[in-house]
């Protein structure tokens, strides 16, 4: 059975249609890449799934059960975590404290502080951030803050994680490192991943399947190879340059 | 060797919302101290000793005032206490002086609640208790052909009580109540009330107001053009600033007060008045200032007789009759049973006692309509 | 994060010091002690909501006032202990009823809303009382200051423990997260609306009871006193003076301000407000991070030099 | 055009930049390369007057910028497009643009300038009265660049201008930078898309741990093995 | 009075306008300080109070018209604002490590300042209430009666409100101000002179508070302790109209003026404060950003 199912999801902002009748499914343990031009509706899609915005029409299901009407914290408890494209760290808390929130309130729900700290330490270690545990979040560079977003999302103990441009602003070697991390987490934690990226190399290498949005509509869906060969995608996304 | 000065303690609303009202009383306290010291000091059972104040600001908060008196008694160990300003403060003081058996003569408080205070160590010389005032005021109006009234009352204790007691009196006297309402102390604009009163055109308007809103009433009644011949404002109009704030339009207002300087039978009344004017360059408040001064006179006379012993002082204050600027004063229970309840009117910029006839210095004059 | 032995010792010593005070001092000193304990109970409770969540309430007095009313109205016919429990319960109930819509409002809007709410309750009660012909009340047979002192001591200790417990619990961690960023906290599973409501209710109970006992301090009662907005402001000023979000900040702030103003009004009665005003301004300039911030800095430096 | 001499600075007591010297020649594109946390953004913020320069000297057009505050630097022609966009979230797109041109030097040509920006990024015209905070990430990035151009700068400081832009938009931004440069604008750019950046730049500096560790023409750097490994991922 | 009478009464309309205009101008000053810089100026009422006293002194000692005093008071308040900024506020506003506690520290600072001002005035002038008569001739037009000073206060307050609104709408300053409200750091980056914006709004805010004080003193009695309720009224207006939204503030002030007259005329004066605070609380519960919040389209 597919883990996540979208049925005709639309979202309007006033007169603007940011999502138009999006239907799709994501199978358990798969990585779905999402691409599309700026303003195509990618982040909006995450917002709808996460319970952040109510869809104008349509339904979102997790394991066959509707998520409609759930608040973001309830969605998170069901096992869907996310990162924010425009980062929202807890500025005055340390990196560890940032993660503790996730561990104490996310779907793992570890209420014992010692255990929660241990849980977060493994996450930090996996992401190579152990050294930053006691740094306050506001002292991190933007790209470190993005990594913090990722660590925080994983720390909730989620089944599904939605990553919104976590690789933006990384140098190519850093992208490679991040790819390794995500793959590793994907395997070790059996995560289902939805990932938005403009870094094509990353998306092509990671995704099992890719869906392409354009002006809120789904214009293509398929394996990375199929998407790479799709002329429509070329036209709206890459421009003349290949 | 020189005897140490007599230390007299009190708390005063020097800051906060009541500070403006408490100033007259405070001015009298200071004047009295200087007068006494100029005479060589206070007579303590035959021995003259200088007077020294120990005073603290209560920030207009009664519970702060309670703490201050506890400190004055137990920490500063003062010889005598005098009263803070106002009903809330003096009532709150009662249990403290009861506990320490320390007599205090109250002054600027007025409320029927005072009678519920357990008699013992505190007394209230005021003659402006609302239930009696209600009766007297009704008589005064009847005598001056008032057939209909409009009442607007501040919900603070004194004026609220006055309203409660006067309404049945008016009905008994056959005076029609055309309009009756209450308003909160925070009032900023009386136009809605006054517009209605103007339309009803009653013979009398009773503005049962506190000092702040008394000025507001005066200004807005003039603007809207209230032309009732009998207009009463409860508190504040007995103070000098009221006439300063309103000028000619203050003339004709009737107000609460049972003292005036020109009654020849009140021995030191004129002297008190003159000294006050000389010192402060303005008239004393005929209500609060005179009450404050007479409470000091009572204390002074009692101390002259029995000295500083608390029990003897209590005994003396509770049983003796005192000669004051407001005539004779004698307490039964907590109350002064001699001074009559009375009213003042502003006439040509001066305050005149117009009721009761026994002490009146002038006759009621209808308030002139404003051009 | 764990409670150290030193902290417990200091805390117990402090309680003992306050506990012996009534036996060794006269009324004035007991009054000062009572003032410290009362403000401590109010400020620690305030911190449970405001320091933890960043929702600065300027209406803490509303609970104090409601509690006062409950005790005053039931004074003649209900035993004090029961009245106090009712005072706490009714304050909490009030918080529960208005909590959801109130806690939706954020930032400066919340600050002024809470102020307005307290005033609204005050004036509504006054209007109702005026309708019933009451404007103030006399209370007969109020308990001696020592009794009041003991009750407030218990409340002050309780509120300190409450704040510390919240501070160390997962609940407190959730509150701190939502203070930093409500949206992010929510996506990480913190039930933001519910937590804010619970914090609001927790911050209401003890002030309700404090208001209840303190109403008995004076035999004269009226609504304007029980709902005096200066109480709310004083609480905030003390918390800011202290700084931080654990129980130590208010403790510093309260003791500092009470003793300072006590020294000032007894020694310079004419000018103490002016001096206090100047000192507050100097304080902001010199110690912008509160007493706790200054203390930490000081300790930090001392350690730095030592090593 | 711009030269930094042994510049030192950071956040409060934390020193991040430990003596950086670099030059941007008039009419050139100069690139700052470096890993995460190297200090590129810190340098940019110091140039814009947001962070203080505690030691060393910044010369712009031959004048020392030490005492010049942020707005004076903008007025003199040095404008930053900050990392993380920093748009005014509750103001409309158009108001954001007008603010970009608020310095006296740019004010007379406001209207015309806004039209030019709309030509450059038609998406912004479509969203002109939308609150900037509700734009998509990429749209906000376009707005930040357009806002920076509004002031008619002589020197544009770009901190990761293509972050979060789709390839087609990123290409547009690079093209735009190139044509702006052709028409005389000097540019200092920090960017992670090292390949495209080096193709565009005349000169480049590599920053590591708050120090310059490598400097040269971009053609040279493209072939430098250290750069290849660390920043091109080859 | 019947329902219809109430609404037709010119007297009530006039009262609404005067009350509303006074609220508007008092709140205007606070909005420029709190709305734009988040300085929790709890001493705002004291500035108004000082304005009233200065007007009184100039009138009773030198016989100067309060209208002239408004200019003196405005200049004086503005200078105080600049000094305050230079010596106390700039650090709080500009230093990054201080901004975090800006609201807390400014509350403490202004609270200290309000104690200071109140008590210095009380010390110099005593707490005795003051009032004076200026232009208190009553003009009658049919059923409508107005004292000269209330007409003048209305006109001056209106002129200032309109002037400031136009200034903020049509000058660059208005836009710069909004950018500083939103994100001071980004404002600096685009070239806004942030300190200048701070100083201008602070001086404008202080000056209008002073002028409001002179107008108030012309009409009502005052004492050193009237400040707090005035500050509260101003906070209510500012929040109701939306923080930093000057025009919204004026409309909110008028609304409160209307409640205070029409609301009271239709119910009971005893309900005045219940109505005022009731409307305020209810509004915020439904519209958490005030009456005129910009609603982001959803
Ligand atoms: N609250 C809102 N009100 C109005 N329009 C909105 C709102 N939120 C998003 N939009 C619009 O919806 C469109 C889709 O936005 P979304 O953030 O989903 O884009 P995106 O695909 O994530 O783009 P990017 O790659 O640039 O991040 C954009 O054009 C944006 O301007
Ligand atoms: N507010 C702050 N307080 C303290 N240190 C900070 C702060 N902001 C950044 N830093 C530190 O400054 C150093 C340099 O950061 P900077 O943002 O300049 O790097 P960068 O080269 O721009 O990196 P990136 O490519 O990730 O944007 C980092 O080590 C970071 O941790
Ligand atoms: C003026 C006094 C006779 C009344 C007193 N001030 C009171 O508050 O009630
Ligand atoms: Mg996006
Ligand atoms: Mg950077």
GROMACS .gro file of C-alpha atoms in nm, chain A:
model
  242
    1UNK     CA    1   0.000   0.000   0.000
    2UNK     CA    2   0.123   0.348  -0.067
    3UNK     CA    3   0.220   0.542   0.241
    4UNK     CA    4   0.111   0.885   0.129
    5UNK     CA    5  -0.170   0.954  -0.107
    6UNK     CA    6  -0.284   1.288  -0.246
    7UNK     CA    7  -0.629   1.305  -0.400
    8UNK     CA    8  -0.700   1.607  -0.615
    9UNK     CA    9  -0.536   1.856  -0.385
   10UNK     CA   10  -0.586   2.220  -0.480
   11UNK     CA   11  -0.486   2.535  -0.299
   12UNK     CA   12  -0.597   2.883  -0.388
   13UNK     CA   13  -0.461   3.208  -0.248
   14UNK     CA   14  -0.728   3.457  -0.333
   15UNK     CA   15  -0.737   3.448  -0.709
   16UNK     CA   16  -0.408   3.265  -0.736
   17UNK     CA   17  -0.413   2.891  -0.787
   18UNK     CA   18  -0.096   2.761  -0.625
   19UNK     CA   19  -0.188   2.394  -0.650
   20UNK     CA   20  -0.427   2.251  -0.905
   21UNK     CA   21  -0.578   1.906  -0.859
   22UNK     CA   22  -0.260   1.730  -0.756
   23UNK     CA   23  -0.300   1.355  -0.721
   24UNK     CA   24  -0.013   1.119  -0.654
   25UNK     CA   25   0.111   0.847  -0.424
   26UNK     CA   26   0.439   0.780  -0.249
   27UNK     CA   27   0.530   0.427  -0.154
   28UNK     CA   28   0.688   0.338   0.174
   29UNK     CA   29   1.065   0.362   0.177
   30UNK     CA   30   1.087   0.555  -0.149
   31UNK     CA   31   1.232   0.892  -0.227
   32UNK     CA   32   1.015   1.126  -0.426
   33UNK     CA   33   1.182   1.428  -0.584
   34UNK     CA   34   0.978   1.738  -0.644
   35UNK     CA   35   1.091   1.996  -0.892
   36UNK     CA   36   0.950   2.296  -1.063
   37UNK     CA   37   1.023   2.658  -1.134
   38UNK     CA   38   1.015   2.919  -0.862
   39UNK     CA   39   0.665   2.970  -0.741
   40UNK     CA   40   0.544   2.646  -0.894
   41UNK     CA   41   0.379   2.539  -0.569
   42UNK     CA   42   0.631   2.298  -0.422
   43UNK     CA   43   0.651   2.451  -0.077
   44UNK     CA   44   0.277   2.499  -0.076
   45UNK     CA   45   0.239   2.127  -0.132
   46UNK     CA   46   0.449   2.060   0.177
   47UNK     CA   47   0.249   2.312   0.373
   48UNK     CA   48  -0.072   2.133   0.283
   49UNK     CA   49   0.058   1.789   0.373
   50UNK     CA   50   0.203   1.914   0.701
   51UNK     CA   51  -0.132   2.056   0.809
   52UNK     CA   52   0.001   2.406   0.784
   53UNK     CA   53  -0.248   2.518   0.524
   54UNK     CA   54  -0.587   2.361   0.468
   55UNK     CA   55  -0.628   2.253   0.104
   56UNK     CA   56  -0.902   2.432  -0.086
   57UNK     CA   57  -1.019   2.097  -0.221
   58UNK     CA   58  -0.891   1.741  -0.214
   59UNK     CA   59  -0.758   1.507   0.048
   60UNK     CA   60  -0.426   1.395   0.193
   61UNK     CA   61  -0.396   1.042   0.333
   62UNK     CA   62  -0.129   0.876   0.539
   63UNK     CA   63  -0.152   0.498   0.545
   64UNK     CA   64  -0.503   0.528   0.414
   65UNK     CA   65  -0.616   0.766   0.687
   66UNK     CA   66  -0.704   1.124   0.609
   67UNK     CA   67  -0.486   1.398   0.755
   68UNK     CA   68  -0.744   1.662   0.678
   69UNK     CA   69  -0.823   1.892   0.969
   70UNK     CA   70  -0.523   1.783   1.171
   71UNK     CA   71  -0.301   2.054   1.316
   72UNK     CA   72   0.069   2.053   1.228
   73UNK     CA   73   0.164   1.904   1.564
   74UNK     CA   74  -0.082   1.621   1.514
   75UNK     CA   75   0.052   1.554   1.166
   76UNK     CA   76   0.399   1.542   1.313
   77UNK     CA   77   0.287   1.294   1.578
   78UNK     CA   78   0.153   1.075   1.299
   79UNK     CA   79   0.506   1.056   1.168
   80UNK     CA   80   0.550   1.327   0.907
   81UNK     CA   81   0.828   1.575   0.972
   82UNK     CA   82   0.948   1.861   0.756
   83UNK     CA   83   1.211   2.127   0.715
   84UNK     CA   84   1.146   2.489   0.628
   85UNK     CA   85   1.285   2.642   0.313
   86UNK     CA   86   1.317   2.971   0.498
   87UNK     CA   87   1.475   2.834   0.809
   88UNK     CA   88   1.303   2.864   1.146
   89UNK     CA   89   1.553   2.758   1.410
   90UNK     CA   90   1.489   2.828   1.779
   91UNK     CA   91   1.737   3.112   1.775
   92UNK     CA   92   1.825   3.130   2.142
   93UNK     CA   93   1.834   2.761   2.212
   94UNK     CA   94   2.139   2.548   2.150
   95UNK     CA   95   2.152   2.298   1.869
   96UNK     CA   96   2.093   2.018   2.119
   97UNK     CA   97   1.794   2.195   2.270
   98UNK     CA   98   1.655   2.248   1.922
   99UNK     CA   99   1.669   1.875   1.865
  100UNK     CA  100   1.531   1.791   2.207
  101UNK     CA  101   1.205   1.959   2.119
  102UNK     CA  102   1.173   1.722   1.829
  103UNK     CA  103   1.257   1.419   2.038
  104UNK     CA  104   1.025   1.511   2.322
  105UNK     CA  105   0.727   1.604   2.109
  106UNK     CA  106   0.767   1.431   1.776
  107UNK     CA  107   0.648   1.083   1.701
  108UNK     CA  108   0.922   0.919   1.911
  109UNK     CA  109   0.788   1.106   2.210
  110UNK     CA  110   1.076   1.045   2.451
  111UNK     CA  111   0.978   1.223   2.770
  112UNK     CA  112   1.281   1.126   2.967
  113UNK     CA  113   1.542   1.389   2.921
  114UNK     CA  114   1.847   1.164   2.938
  115UNK     CA  115   1.705   0.928   2.681
  116UNK     CA  116   1.604   1.216   2.460
  117UNK     CA  117   1.955   1.359   2.477
  118UNK     CA  118   2.100   1.022   2.382
  119UNK     CA  119   1.858   0.995   2.092
  120UNK     CA  120   1.954   1.340   1.963
  121UNK     CA  121   2.321   1.270   2.005
  122UNK     CA  122   2.303   0.982   1.759
  123UNK     CA  123   2.129   1.208   1.511
  124UNK     CA  124   2.393   1.476   1.553
  125UNK     CA  125   2.665   1.220   1.516
  126UNK     CA  126   2.513   1.080   1.199
  127UNK     CA  127   2.501   1.429   1.055
  128UNK     CA  128   2.850   1.516   1.168
  129UNK     CA  129   2.726   1.799   1.391
  130UNK     CA  130   2.820   1.668   1.733
  131UNK     CA  131   3.064   1.950   1.780
  132UNK     CA  132   2.789   2.208   1.746
  133UNK     CA  133   2.562   2.061   2.015
  134UNK     CA  134   2.608   2.352   2.253
  135UNK     CA  135   2.619   2.633   1.998
  136UNK     CA  136   2.316   2.861   2.005
  137UNK     CA  137   2.132   2.836   1.676
  138UNK     CA  138   2.163   3.204   1.593
  139UNK     CA  139   2.540   3.169   1.570
  140UNK     CA  140   2.521   2.916   1.287
  141UNK     CA  141   2.573   3.005   0.924
  142UNK     CA  142   2.275   2.973   0.695
  143UNK     CA  143   2.386   2.640   0.559
  144UNK     CA  144   2.442   2.504   0.908
  145UNK     CA  145   2.096   2.621   0.999
  146UNK     CA  146   1.964   2.421   0.705
  147UNK     CA  147   2.144   2.119   0.836
  148UNK     CA  148   1.990   2.188   1.175
  149UNK     CA  149   1.648   2.183   1.013
  150UNK     CA  150   1.727   1.841   0.875
  151UNK     CA  151   1.858   1.711   1.206
  152UNK     CA  152   1.555   1.841   1.388
  153UNK     CA  153   1.315   1.679   1.145
  154UNK     CA  154   1.491   1.344   1.173
  155UNK     CA  155   1.496   1.365   1.552
  156UNK     CA  156   1.117   1.355   1.563
  157UNK     CA  157   1.148   0.987   1.477
  158UNK     CA  158   0.931   1.030   1.172
  159UNK     CA  159   0.843   0.779   0.905
  160UNK     CA  160   0.822   1.045   0.639
  161UNK     CA  161   1.044   1.348   0.609
  162UNK     CA  162   0.985   1.636   0.372
  163UNK     CA  163   1.301   1.825   0.283
  164UNK     CA  164   1.262   2.170   0.133
  165UNK     CA  165   1.584   2.275  -0.039
  166UNK     CA  166   1.822   2.159   0.232
  167UNK     CA  167   2.111   2.168  -0.013
  168UNK     CA  168   2.071   2.523  -0.132
  169UNK     CA  169   2.387   2.715  -0.068
  170UNK     CA  170   2.624   2.423  -0.039
  171UNK     CA  171   2.946   2.388  -0.239
  172UNK     CA  172   2.962   2.084  -0.465
  173UNK     CA  173   3.171   1.880  -0.220
  174UNK     CA  174   2.927   1.971   0.055
  175UNK     CA  175   2.640   1.862  -0.165
  176UNK     CA  176   2.810   1.527  -0.211
  177UNK     CA  177   2.851   1.494   0.163
  178UNK     CA  178   2.486   1.581   0.219
  179UNK     CA  179   2.380   1.326  -0.043
  180UNK     CA  180   2.569   1.066   0.152
  181UNK     CA  181   2.401   1.170   0.474
  182UNK     CA  182   2.054   1.157   0.329
  183UNK     CA  183   2.110   0.820   0.166
  184UNK     CA  184   2.253   0.686   0.488
  185UNK     CA  185   1.957   0.814   0.692
  186UNK     CA  186   1.717   0.683   0.433
  187UNK     CA  187   1.854   0.337   0.478
  188UNK     CA  188   1.927   0.325   0.845
  189UNK     CA  189   1.603   0.484   0.956
  190UNK     CA  190   1.387   0.346   0.678
  191UNK     CA  191   1.266   0.690   0.592
  192UNK     CA  192   1.028   0.779   0.318
  193UNK     CA  193   1.147   1.106   0.174
  194UNK     CA  194   0.987   1.387  -0.021
  195UNK     CA  195   1.254   1.625  -0.137
  196UNK     CA  196   1.245   1.961  -0.310
  197UNK     CA  197   1.570   2.071  -0.470
  198UNK     CA  198   1.695   2.301  -0.738
  199UNK     CA  199   2.029   2.124  -0.729
  200UNK     CA  200   1.959   1.882  -1.013
  201UNK     CA  201   2.249   1.653  -0.952
  202UNK     CA  202   2.115   1.578  -0.606
  203UNK     CA  203   1.761   1.520  -0.719
  204UNK     CA  204   1.863   1.295  -1.006
  205UNK     CA  205   2.087   1.083  -0.789
  206UNK     CA  206   1.853   1.045  -0.493
  207UNK     CA  207   1.504   1.015  -0.628
  208UNK     CA  208   1.322   0.697  -0.716
  209UNK     CA  209   1.068   0.906  -0.891
  210UNK     CA  210   1.034   1.276  -0.965
  211UNK     CA  211   0.722   1.485  -0.998
  212UNK     CA  212   0.735   1.818  -1.178
  213UNK     CA  213   0.505   2.103  -1.091
  214UNK     CA  214   0.436   2.403  -1.305
  215UNK     CA  215   0.201   2.681  -1.208
  216UNK     CA  216   0.052   2.445  -0.953
  217UNK     CA  217  -0.012   2.167  -1.201
  218UNK     CA  218   0.159   1.835  -1.223
  219UNK     CA  219   0.315   1.835  -1.568
  220UNK     CA  220   0.526   1.525  -1.541
  221UNK     CA  221   0.603   1.233  -1.319
  222UNK     CA  222   0.846   0.951  -1.367
  223UNK     CA  223   1.193   0.814  -1.308
  224UNK     CA  224   1.479   1.063  -1.310
  225UNK     CA  225   1.575   0.946  -1.655
  226UNK     CA  226   1.225   0.999  -1.792
  227UNK     CA  227   1.214   1.346  -1.643
  228UNK     CA  228   1.556   1.433  -1.780
  229UNK     CA  229   1.435   1.339  -2.125
  230UNK     CA  230   1.103   1.519  -2.100
  231UNK     CA  231   1.103   1.816  -2.345
  232UNK     CA  232   0.831   2.003  -2.155
  233UNK     CA  233   1.037   1.995  -1.838
  234UNK     CA  234   1.332   2.127  -2.029
  235UNK     CA  235   1.141   2.412  -2.165
  236UNK     CA  236   0.996   2.535  -1.834
  237UNK     CA  237   1.273   2.441  -1.598
  238UNK     CA  238   1.618   2.430  -1.748
  239UNK     CA  239   1.580   2.678  -2.030
  240UNK     CA  240   1.797   2.639  -2.335
  241UNK     CA  241   2.102   2.533  -2.138
  242UNK     CA  242   2.128   2.166  -2.061
   0.00000   0.00000   0.00000
